[in-house]
Short mmCIF file of C-alpha atoms and ligand atoms in Angstrom, two decimals:
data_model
loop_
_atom_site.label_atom_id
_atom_site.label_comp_id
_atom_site.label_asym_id
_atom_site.label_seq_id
_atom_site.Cartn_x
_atom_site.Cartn_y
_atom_site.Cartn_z
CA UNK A 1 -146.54 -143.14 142.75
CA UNK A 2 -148.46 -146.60 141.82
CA UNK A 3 -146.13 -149.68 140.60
CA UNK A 4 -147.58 -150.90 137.99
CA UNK A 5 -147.23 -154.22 136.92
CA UNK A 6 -148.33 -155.84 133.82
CA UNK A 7 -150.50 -159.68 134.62
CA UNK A 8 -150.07 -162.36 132.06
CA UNK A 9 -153.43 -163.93 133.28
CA UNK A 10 -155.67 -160.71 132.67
CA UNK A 11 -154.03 -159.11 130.15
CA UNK A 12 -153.78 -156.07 131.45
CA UNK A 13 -151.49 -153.62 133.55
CA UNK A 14 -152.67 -152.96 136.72
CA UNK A 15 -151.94 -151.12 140.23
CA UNK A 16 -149.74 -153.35 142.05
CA UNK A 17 -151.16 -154.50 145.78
CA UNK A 18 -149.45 -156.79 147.97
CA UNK A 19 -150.90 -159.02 149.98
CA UNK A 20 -149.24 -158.23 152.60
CA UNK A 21 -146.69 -154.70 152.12
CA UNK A 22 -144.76 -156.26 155.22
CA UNK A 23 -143.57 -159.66 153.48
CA UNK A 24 -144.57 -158.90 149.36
CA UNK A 25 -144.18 -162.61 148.15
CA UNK A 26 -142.66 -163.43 144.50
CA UNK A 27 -141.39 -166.94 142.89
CA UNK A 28 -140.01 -167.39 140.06
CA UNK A 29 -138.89 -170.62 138.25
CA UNK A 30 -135.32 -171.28 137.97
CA UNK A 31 -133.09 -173.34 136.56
CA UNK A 32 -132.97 -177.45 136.08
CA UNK A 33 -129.17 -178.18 136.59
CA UNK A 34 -127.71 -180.19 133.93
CA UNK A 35 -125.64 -178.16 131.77
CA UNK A 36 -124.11 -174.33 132.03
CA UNK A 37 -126.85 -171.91 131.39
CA UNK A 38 -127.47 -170.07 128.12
CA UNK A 39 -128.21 -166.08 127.96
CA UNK A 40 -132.17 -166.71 127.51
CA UNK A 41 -131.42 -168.15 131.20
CA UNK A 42 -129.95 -164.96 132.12
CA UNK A 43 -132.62 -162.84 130.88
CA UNK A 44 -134.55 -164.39 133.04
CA UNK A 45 -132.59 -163.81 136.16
CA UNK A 46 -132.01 -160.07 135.39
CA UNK A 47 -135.23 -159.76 134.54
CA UNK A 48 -136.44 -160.59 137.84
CA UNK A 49 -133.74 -159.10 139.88
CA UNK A 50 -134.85 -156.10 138.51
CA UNK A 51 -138.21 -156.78 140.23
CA UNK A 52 -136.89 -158.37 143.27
CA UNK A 53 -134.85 -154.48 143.59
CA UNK A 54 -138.02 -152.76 142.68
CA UNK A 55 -139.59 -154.18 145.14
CA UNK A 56 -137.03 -153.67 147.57
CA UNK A 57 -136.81 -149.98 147.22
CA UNK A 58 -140.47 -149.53 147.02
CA UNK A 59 -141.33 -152.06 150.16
CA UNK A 60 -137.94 -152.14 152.02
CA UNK A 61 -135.31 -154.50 151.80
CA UNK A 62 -136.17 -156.77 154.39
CA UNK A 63 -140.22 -156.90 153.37
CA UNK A 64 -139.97 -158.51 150.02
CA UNK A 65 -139.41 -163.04 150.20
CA UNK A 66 -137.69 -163.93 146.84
CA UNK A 67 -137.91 -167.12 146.07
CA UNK A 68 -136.33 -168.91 142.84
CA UNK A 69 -135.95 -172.79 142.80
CA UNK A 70 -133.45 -175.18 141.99
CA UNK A 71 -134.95 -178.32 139.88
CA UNK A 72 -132.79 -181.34 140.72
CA UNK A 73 -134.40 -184.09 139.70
CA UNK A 74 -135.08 -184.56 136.04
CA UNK A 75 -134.16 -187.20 133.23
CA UNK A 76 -131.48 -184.97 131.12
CA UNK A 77 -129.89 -184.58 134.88
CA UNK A 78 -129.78 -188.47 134.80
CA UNK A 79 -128.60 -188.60 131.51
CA UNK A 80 -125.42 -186.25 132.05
CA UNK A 81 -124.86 -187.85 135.30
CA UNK A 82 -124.54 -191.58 133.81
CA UNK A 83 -122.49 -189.58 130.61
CA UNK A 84 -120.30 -187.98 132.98
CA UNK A 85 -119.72 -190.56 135.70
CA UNK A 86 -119.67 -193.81 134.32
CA UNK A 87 -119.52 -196.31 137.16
CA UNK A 88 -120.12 -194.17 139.70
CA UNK A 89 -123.52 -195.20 141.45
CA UNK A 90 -126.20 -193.35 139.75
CA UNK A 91 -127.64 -191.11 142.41
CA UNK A 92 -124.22 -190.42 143.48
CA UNK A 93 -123.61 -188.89 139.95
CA UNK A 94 -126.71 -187.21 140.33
CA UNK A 95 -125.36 -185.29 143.29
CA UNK A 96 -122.24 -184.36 141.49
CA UNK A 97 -123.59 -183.07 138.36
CA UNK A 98 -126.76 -181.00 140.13
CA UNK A 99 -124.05 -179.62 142.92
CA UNK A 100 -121.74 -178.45 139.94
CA UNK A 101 -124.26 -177.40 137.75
CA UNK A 102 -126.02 -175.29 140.73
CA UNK A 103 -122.73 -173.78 141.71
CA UNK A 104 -121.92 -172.54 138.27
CA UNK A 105 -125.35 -171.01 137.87
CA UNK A 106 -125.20 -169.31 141.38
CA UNK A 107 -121.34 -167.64 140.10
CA UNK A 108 -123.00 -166.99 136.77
CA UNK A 109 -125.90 -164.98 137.72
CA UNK A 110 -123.70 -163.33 140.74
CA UNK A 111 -121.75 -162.29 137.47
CA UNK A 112 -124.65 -160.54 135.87
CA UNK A 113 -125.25 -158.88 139.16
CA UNK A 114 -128.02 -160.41 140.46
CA UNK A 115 -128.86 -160.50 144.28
CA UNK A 116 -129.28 -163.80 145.72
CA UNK A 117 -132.94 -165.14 146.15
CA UNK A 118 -134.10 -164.91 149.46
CA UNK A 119 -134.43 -168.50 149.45
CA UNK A 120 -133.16 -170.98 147.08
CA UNK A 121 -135.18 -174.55 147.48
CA UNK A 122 -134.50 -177.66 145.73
CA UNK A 123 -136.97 -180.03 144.57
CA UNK A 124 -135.58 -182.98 146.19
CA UNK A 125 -135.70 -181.50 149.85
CA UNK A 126 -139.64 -180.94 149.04
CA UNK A 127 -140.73 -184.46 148.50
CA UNK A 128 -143.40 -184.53 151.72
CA UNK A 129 -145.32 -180.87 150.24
CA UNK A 130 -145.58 -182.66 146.49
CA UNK A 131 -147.04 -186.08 147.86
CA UNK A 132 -149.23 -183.53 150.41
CA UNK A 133 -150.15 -181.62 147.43
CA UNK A 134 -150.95 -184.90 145.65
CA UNK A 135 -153.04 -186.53 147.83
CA UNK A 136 -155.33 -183.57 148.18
CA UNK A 137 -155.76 -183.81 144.52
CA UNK A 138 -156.65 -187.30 144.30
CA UNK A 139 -158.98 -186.74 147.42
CA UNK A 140 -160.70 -183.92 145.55
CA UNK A 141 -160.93 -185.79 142.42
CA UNK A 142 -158.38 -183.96 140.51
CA UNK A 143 -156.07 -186.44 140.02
CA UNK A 144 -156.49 -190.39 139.95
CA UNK A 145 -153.74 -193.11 140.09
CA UNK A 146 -153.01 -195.39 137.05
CA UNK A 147 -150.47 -197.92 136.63
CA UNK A 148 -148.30 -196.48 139.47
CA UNK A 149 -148.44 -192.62 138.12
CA UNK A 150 -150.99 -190.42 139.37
CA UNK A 151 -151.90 -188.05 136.75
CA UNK A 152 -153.77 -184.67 136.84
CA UNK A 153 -156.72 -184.14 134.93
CA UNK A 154 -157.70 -180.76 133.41
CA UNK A 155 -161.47 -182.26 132.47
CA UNK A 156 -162.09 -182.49 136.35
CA UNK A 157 -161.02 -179.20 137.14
CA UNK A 158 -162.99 -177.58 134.51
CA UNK A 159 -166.21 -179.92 135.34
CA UNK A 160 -165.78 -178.89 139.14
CA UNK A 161 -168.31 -176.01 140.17
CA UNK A 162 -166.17 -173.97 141.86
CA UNK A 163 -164.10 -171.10 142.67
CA UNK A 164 -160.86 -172.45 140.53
CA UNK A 165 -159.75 -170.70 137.44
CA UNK A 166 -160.77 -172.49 134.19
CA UNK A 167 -157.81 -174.71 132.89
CA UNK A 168 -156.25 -172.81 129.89
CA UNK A 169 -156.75 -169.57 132.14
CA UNK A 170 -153.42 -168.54 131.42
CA UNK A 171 -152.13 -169.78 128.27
CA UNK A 172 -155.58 -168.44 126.71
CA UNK A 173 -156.08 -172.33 125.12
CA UNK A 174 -159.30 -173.90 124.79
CA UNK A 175 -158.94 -177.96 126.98
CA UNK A 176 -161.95 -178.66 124.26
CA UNK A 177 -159.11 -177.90 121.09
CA UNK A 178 -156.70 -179.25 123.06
CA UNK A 179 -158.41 -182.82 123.16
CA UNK A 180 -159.28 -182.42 119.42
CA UNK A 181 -155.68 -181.46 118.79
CA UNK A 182 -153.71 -183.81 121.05
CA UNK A 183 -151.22 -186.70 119.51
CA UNK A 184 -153.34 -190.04 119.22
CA UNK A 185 -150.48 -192.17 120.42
CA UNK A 186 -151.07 -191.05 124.18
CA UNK A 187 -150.13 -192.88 126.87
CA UNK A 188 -152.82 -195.88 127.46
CA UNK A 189 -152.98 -195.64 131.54
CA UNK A 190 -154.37 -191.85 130.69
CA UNK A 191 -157.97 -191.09 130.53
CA UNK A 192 -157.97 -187.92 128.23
CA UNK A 193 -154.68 -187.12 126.28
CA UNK A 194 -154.40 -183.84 128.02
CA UNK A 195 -154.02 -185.41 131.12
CA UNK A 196 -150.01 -184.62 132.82
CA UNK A 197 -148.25 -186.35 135.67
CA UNK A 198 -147.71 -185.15 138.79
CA UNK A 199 -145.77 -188.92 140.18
CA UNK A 200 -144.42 -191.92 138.18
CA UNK A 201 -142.89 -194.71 139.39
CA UNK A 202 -139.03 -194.53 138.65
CA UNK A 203 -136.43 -196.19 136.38
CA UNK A 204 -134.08 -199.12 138.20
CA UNK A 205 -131.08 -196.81 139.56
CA UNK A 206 -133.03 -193.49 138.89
CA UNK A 207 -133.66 -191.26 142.25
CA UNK A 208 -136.46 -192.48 143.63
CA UNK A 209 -139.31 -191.59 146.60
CA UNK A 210 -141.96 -193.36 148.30
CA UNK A 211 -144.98 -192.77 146.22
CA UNK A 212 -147.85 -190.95 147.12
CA UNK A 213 -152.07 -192.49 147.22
CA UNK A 214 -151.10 -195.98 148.38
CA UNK A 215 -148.69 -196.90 145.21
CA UNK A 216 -146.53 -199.77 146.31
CA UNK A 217 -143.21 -198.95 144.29
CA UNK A 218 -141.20 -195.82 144.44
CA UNK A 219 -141.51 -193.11 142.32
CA UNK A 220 -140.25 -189.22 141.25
CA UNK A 221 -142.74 -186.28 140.74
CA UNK A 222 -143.24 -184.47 137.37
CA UNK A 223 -141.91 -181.62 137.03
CA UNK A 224 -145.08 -179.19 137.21
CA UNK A 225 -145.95 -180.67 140.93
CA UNK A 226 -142.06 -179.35 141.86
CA UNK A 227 -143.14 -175.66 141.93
CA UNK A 228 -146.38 -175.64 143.47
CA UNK A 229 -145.13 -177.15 146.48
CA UNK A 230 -142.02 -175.12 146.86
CA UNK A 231 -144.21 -171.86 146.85
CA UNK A 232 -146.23 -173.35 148.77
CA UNK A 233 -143.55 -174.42 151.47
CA UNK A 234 -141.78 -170.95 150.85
CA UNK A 235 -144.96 -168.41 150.08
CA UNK A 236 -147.97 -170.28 151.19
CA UNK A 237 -150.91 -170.69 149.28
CA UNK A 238 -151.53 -167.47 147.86
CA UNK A 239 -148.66 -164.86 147.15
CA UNK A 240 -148.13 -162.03 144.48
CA UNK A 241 -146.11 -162.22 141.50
CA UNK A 242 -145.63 -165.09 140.46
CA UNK A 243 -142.59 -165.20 137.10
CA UNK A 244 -140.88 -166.91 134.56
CA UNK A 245 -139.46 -166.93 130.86
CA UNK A 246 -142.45 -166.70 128.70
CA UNK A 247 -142.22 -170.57 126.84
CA UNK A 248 -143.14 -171.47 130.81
CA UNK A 249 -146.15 -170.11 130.26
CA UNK A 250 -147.59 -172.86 128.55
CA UNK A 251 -147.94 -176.27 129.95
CA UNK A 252 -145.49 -175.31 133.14
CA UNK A 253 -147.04 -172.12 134.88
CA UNK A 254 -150.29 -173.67 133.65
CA UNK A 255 -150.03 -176.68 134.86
CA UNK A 256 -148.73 -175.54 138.33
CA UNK A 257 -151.93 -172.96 138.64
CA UNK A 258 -154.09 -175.91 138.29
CA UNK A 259 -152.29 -178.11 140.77
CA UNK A 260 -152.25 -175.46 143.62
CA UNK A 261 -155.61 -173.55 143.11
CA UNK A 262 -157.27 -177.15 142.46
CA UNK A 263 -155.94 -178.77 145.98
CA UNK A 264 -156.12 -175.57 148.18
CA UNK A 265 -159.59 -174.95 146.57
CA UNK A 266 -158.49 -171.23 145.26
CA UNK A 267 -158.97 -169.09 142.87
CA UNK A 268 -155.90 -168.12 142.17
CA UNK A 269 -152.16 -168.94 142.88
CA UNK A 270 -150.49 -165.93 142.52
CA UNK A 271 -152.17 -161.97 142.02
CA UNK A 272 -149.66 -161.48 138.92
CA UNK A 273 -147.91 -163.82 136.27
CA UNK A 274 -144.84 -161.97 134.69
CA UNK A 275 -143.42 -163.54 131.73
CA UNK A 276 -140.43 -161.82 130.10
CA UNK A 277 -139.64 -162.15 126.18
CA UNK A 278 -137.76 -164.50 124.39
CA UNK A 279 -134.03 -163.62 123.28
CA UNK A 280 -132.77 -164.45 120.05
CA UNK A 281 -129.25 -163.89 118.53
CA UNK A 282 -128.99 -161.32 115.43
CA UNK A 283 -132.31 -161.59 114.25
CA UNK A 284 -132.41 -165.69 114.98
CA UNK A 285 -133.53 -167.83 116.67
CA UNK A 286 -130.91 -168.94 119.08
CA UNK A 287 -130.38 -172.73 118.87
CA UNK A 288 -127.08 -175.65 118.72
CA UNK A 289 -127.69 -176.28 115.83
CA UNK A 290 -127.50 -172.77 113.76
CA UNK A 291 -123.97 -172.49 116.05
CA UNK A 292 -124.97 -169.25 117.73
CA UNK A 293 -125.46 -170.88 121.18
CA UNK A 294 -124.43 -168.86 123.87
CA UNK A 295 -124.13 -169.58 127.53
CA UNK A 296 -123.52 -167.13 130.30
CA UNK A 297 -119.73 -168.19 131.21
CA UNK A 298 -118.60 -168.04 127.49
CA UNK A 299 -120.11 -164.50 127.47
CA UNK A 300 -118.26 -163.76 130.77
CA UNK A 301 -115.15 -164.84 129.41
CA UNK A 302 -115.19 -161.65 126.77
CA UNK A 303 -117.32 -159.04 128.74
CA UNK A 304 -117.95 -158.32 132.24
CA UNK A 305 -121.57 -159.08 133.66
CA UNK A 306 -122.51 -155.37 133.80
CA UNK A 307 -122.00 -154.79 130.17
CA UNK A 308 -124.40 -158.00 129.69
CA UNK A 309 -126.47 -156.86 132.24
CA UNK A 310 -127.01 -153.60 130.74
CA UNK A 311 -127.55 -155.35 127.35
CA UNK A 312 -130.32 -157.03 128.96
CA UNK A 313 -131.66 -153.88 129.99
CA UNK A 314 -131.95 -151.72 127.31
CA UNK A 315 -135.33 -153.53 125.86
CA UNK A 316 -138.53 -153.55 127.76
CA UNK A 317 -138.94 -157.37 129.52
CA UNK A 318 -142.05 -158.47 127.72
CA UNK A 319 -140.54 -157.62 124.24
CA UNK A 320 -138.37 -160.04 122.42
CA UNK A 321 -134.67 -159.27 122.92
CA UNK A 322 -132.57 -159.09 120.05
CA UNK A 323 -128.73 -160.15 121.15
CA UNK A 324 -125.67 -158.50 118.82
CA UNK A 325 -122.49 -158.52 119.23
CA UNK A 326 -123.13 -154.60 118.45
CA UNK A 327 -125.22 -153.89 120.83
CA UNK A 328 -123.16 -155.73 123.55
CA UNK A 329 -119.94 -153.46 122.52
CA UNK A 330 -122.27 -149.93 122.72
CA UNK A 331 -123.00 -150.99 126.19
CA UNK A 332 -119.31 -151.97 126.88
CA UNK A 333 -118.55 -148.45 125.52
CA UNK A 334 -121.55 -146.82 127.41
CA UNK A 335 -120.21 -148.70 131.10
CA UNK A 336 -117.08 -147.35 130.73
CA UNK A 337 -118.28 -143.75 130.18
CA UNK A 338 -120.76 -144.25 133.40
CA UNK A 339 -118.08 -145.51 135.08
CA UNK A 340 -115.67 -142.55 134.88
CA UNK A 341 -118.47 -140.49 135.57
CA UNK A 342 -120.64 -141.63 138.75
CA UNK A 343 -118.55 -144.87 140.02
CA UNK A 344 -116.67 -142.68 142.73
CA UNK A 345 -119.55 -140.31 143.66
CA UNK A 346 -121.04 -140.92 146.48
CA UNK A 347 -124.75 -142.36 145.94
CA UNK A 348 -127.87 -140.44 147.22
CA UNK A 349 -131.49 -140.81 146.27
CA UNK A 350 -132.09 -142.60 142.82
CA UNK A 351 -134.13 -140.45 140.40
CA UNK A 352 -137.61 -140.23 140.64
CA UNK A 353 -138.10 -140.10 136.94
CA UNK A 354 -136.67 -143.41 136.99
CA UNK A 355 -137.93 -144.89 139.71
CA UNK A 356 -141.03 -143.51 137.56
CA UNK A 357 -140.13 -145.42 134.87
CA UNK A 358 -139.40 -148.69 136.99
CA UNK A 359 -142.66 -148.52 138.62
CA UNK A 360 -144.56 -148.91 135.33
CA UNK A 361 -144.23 -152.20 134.69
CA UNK A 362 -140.70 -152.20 135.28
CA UNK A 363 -140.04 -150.07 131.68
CA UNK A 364 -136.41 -150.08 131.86
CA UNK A 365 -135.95 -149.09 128.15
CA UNK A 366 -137.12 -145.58 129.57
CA UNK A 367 -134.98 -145.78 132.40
CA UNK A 368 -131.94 -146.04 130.12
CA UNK A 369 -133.45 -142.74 128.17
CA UNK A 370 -133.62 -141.14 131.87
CA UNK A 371 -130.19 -142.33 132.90
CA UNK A 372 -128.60 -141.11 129.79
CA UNK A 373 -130.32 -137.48 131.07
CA UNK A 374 -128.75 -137.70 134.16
CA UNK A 375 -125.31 -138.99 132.81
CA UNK A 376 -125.24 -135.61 130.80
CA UNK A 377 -126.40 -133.47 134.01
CA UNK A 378 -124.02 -135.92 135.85
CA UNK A 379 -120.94 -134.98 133.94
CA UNK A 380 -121.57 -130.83 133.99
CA UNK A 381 -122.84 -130.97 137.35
CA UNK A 382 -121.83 -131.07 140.74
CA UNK A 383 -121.60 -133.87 143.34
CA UNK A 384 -125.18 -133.93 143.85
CA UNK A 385 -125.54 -135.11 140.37
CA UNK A 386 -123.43 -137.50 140.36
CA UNK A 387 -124.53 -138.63 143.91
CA UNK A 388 -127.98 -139.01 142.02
CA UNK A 389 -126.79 -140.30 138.91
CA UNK A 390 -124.79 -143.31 140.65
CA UNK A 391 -127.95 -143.84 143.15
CA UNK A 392 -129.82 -144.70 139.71
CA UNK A 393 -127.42 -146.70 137.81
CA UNK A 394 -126.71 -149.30 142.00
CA UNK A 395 -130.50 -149.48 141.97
CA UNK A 396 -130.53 -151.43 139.07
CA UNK A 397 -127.74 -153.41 139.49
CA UNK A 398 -124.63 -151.51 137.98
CA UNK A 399 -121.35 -149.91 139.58
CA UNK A 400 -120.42 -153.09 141.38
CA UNK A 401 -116.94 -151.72 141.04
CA UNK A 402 -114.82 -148.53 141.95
CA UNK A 403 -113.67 -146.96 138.73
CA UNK A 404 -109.78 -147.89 139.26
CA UNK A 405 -110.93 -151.76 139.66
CA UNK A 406 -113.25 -151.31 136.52
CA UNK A 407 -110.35 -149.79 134.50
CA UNK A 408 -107.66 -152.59 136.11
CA UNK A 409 -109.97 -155.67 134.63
CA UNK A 410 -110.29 -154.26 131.13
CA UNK A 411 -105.90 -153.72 131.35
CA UNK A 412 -106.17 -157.67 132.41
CA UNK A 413 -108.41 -158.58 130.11
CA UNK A 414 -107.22 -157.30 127.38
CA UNK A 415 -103.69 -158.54 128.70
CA UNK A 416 -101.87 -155.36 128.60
CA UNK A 417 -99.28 -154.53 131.45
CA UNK A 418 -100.40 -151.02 133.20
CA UNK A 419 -96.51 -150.95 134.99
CA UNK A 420 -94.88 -151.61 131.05
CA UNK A 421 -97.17 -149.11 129.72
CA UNK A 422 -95.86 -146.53 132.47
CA UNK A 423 -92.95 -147.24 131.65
CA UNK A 424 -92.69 -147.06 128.21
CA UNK A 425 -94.57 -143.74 128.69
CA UNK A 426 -91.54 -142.75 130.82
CA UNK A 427 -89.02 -143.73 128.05
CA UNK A 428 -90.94 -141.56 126.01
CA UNK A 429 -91.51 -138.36 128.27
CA UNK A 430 -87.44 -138.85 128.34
CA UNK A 431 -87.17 -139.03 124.81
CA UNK A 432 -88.88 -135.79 124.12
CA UNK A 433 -86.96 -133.59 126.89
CA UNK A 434 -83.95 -134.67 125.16
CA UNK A 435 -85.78 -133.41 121.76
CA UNK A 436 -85.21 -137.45 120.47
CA UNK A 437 -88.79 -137.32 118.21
CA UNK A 438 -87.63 -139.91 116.03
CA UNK A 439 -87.85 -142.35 119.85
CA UNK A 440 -90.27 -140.68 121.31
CA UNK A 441 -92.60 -141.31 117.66
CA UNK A 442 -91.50 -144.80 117.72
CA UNK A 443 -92.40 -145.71 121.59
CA UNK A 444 -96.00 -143.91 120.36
CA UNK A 445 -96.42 -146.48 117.52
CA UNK A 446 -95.15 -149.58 119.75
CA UNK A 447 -98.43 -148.53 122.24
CA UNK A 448 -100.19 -148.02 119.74
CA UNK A 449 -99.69 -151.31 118.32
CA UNK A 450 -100.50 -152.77 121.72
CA UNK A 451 -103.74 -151.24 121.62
CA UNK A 452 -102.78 -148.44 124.30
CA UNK A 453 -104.13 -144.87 123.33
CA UNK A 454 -102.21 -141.58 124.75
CA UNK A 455 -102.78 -138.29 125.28
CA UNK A 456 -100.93 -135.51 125.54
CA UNK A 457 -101.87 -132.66 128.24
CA UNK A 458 -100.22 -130.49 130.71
CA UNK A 459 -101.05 -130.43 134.64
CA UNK A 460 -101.93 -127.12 136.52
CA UNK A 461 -98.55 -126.21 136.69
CA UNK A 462 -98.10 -126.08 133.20
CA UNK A 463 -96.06 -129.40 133.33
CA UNK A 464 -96.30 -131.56 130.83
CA UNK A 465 -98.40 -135.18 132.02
CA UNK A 466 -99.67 -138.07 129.26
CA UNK A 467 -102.63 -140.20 130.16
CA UNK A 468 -103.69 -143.02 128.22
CA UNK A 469 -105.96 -145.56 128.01
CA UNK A 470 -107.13 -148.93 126.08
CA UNK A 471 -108.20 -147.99 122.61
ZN1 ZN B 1 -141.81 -173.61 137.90
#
């Protein structure tokens, strides 16, 4: 069975081939720590989790290098940090805001039950691979230096006969309308307004580097230069998927193809670009000021990460998500049903119809189709179907929990006290041997009002047993 995966660069969905099946190579971009992360974030990280297990099943756990970076340095960092620390040195508020930010990102996306990255590099600790990277492109005559930057120029790549991709490969944008259509008030050290930095000398107090191509004062990179050199570092020059949210398609991934294939002289930087959709909230666009901003940990708050998780899931990557509070309580609904079902079986093999349905360009809209086949199979069946059925639903993330633990956080969450509810359901089983239905109605009603459910059975004795559960 051929993966499939679907390449922003060509257009089209092709037979995925490794470089190298013993060490398969993906990056994709992650987050710049400033501020909690928002759900589009977490698409994002599901999104390529899903790939990172794909890839794992298909290639073996230990043949597949995740990488997903940490951006550190950046000037809404610096903002926060001077907001948040006043008169605290500034790079010392730095450290505190991108170590806090990074930590609640890393608990968030554990949350949504994603697997950590095999490697998880910060832009900061790859200073030496950007100035390396940068001093190739000046060498080449890529890049020049002006007024203590050194910027990047797409005109020289494009003029160079060579092997490189054309600049605007990716983002399918002519350089020649971009010139026509740039702003006129462009920065005068640049020679063409399409021109972007890869080093500029920093602010007094910012974070600061020795510069690159014999520039006297200390500078920071642009953000663009971060990547390349941290694949680079982690995946070497060449590697195979290469990912991101799709608004990074255009100038970031862009910008970082022309960096890398320009100073290794390549023609490509990765085989495939992935770009998953955007997300918007019921029908609009998600943004502070409409109010219906969301980030991860206010989600978490109301829902565990599975039930986002499987949100997440049940539209195809590349197509835009639409986020409802609907749709988030169907999957609560649909967990909890899986969970009874297959969170206590003992795992197998996962399906092949959904590894089927994985493997072409990871359509996991179909997979929920196939895993609400084997749910149905799963609960008439045997142990072998629900061995199978729970082997589909861990591959992709899901029964993190045993059913008794699943159960216990919804009693917690929804504040209700299992031990008073036995209790009360004792009064009541008490009640009715004595033939006291006037108690026994009114203990019914108090649950009720709690938001406790019961139901009446008898055991295979013929005793008489009550069960309940949250409404
Ligand atoms: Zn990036």
């Amino acid at each position: 069975m051929d993966l499939r995966l679907y390449d922003t660069l060509t257009k089209e969905k092709r037979p995925f081939v490794p470089l190298d099946a013993g060490n398969v190579r993906m990056y994709a971009c992650g987050p710049t720590v400033y501020d909690f992360a928002h759900i589009g974030n977490g698409r994002a990280a599901i999104v390529f989790d899903v790939l990172f297990r794909v890839l794992r099943h298909r290639y073996g756990a230990d043949q597949v290098t995740y990488v997903r970076n940490i951006t550190d340095v950046d000037d809404k960092i610096n903002v926060r940090a001077a907001r948040d620390y006043p008169g605290v040195p500034l790079n010392e508020a730095i450290r505190k805001v991108t170590e806090e930010t990074y930590q609640q990102y890393q608990d968030d996306v554990t949350a949504l039950g994603c697997l950590a990255p095999t490697v998880q590099p910060r832009a900061t600790e790859h200073i030496p691979e950007m100035r390396a990277i940068i001093e190739k492109l000046v060498a080449g005559g890529f890049a020049y230096v002006a007024e203590d930057h050194v910027l990047f120029s797409p005109q020289a790549m494009n003029e160079a006969n060579s092997v490189m991709p054309r600049y605007g490969a990716l983002s399918k944008r002519s350089l020649d309308e971009m010139i026509a259509g740039a702003r006129v008030d462009v920065a005068p050290y640049k020679r063409d307004n399409t021109d972007f930095v890869l080093w500029k000398p920093s602010k007094p107090g910012e974070p600061s580097w020795p510069s690159p191509s014999g520039i006297e004062v200390e500078g920071r990179p642009g953000w663009h230069i971060e990547c390349s050199a941290m694949a680079w570092k982690h995946l070497g020059e060449k590697f195979d998927i290469h990912g991101g949210g799709i608004d990074l398609v255009f100038p970031h991934h862009e910008n970082e193809l022309a960096q890398t294939c320009c100073a290794f002289h390549s023609d490509r930087m990765a085989n495939v670009w992935m770009h998953n959709g955007f997300l918007q909230i019921e029908s609009e666009k998600m943004s502070k000021s409409l109010g219906n901003f969301f980030t991860i940990r206010e989600l978490l708050a109301d829902w565990p990460g599975e039930v986002l998780r499987l949100s997440m899931l049940k539209t195809h990557y590349r197509s835009p998500l639409d986020w409802t509070a609907k749709g988030v309580e169907e999957s609560a609904k649909t967990l909890d049903d899986w969970y009874a079902i297959a969170a206590d079986a003992v795992a197998t093999e996962p399906s092949s119809a959904m590894i089927e349905a994985l493997y072409d360009d990871l359509n996991t809209a179909l997979a929920m189709a196939v895993l609400h086949g084997l749910r149905n199979a799963a609960a008439s069946g045997g142990a072998r179907e629900r061995g199978e059925f729970a082997a589909s639903l861990r591959l992709l993330g899901f029964l993190s929990m045993s059913a008794a633990e699943w159960k216990g956080r919804k009693q917690q969450a929804s504040g209700i006290d299992a031990q008073h509810v036995d209790r009360l359901i004792a009064d009541r089983a008490a009640a009715r041997a004595r033939k006291d239905f006037k108690e026994s109605d009114r203990i019914r009603d108090e649950l009720a009002a709690m938001g406790v459910a019961i139901k009446d059975s008898k055991d295979k004795d013929g005793k008489p047993v009550t069960t309940w559960e949250i409404a």
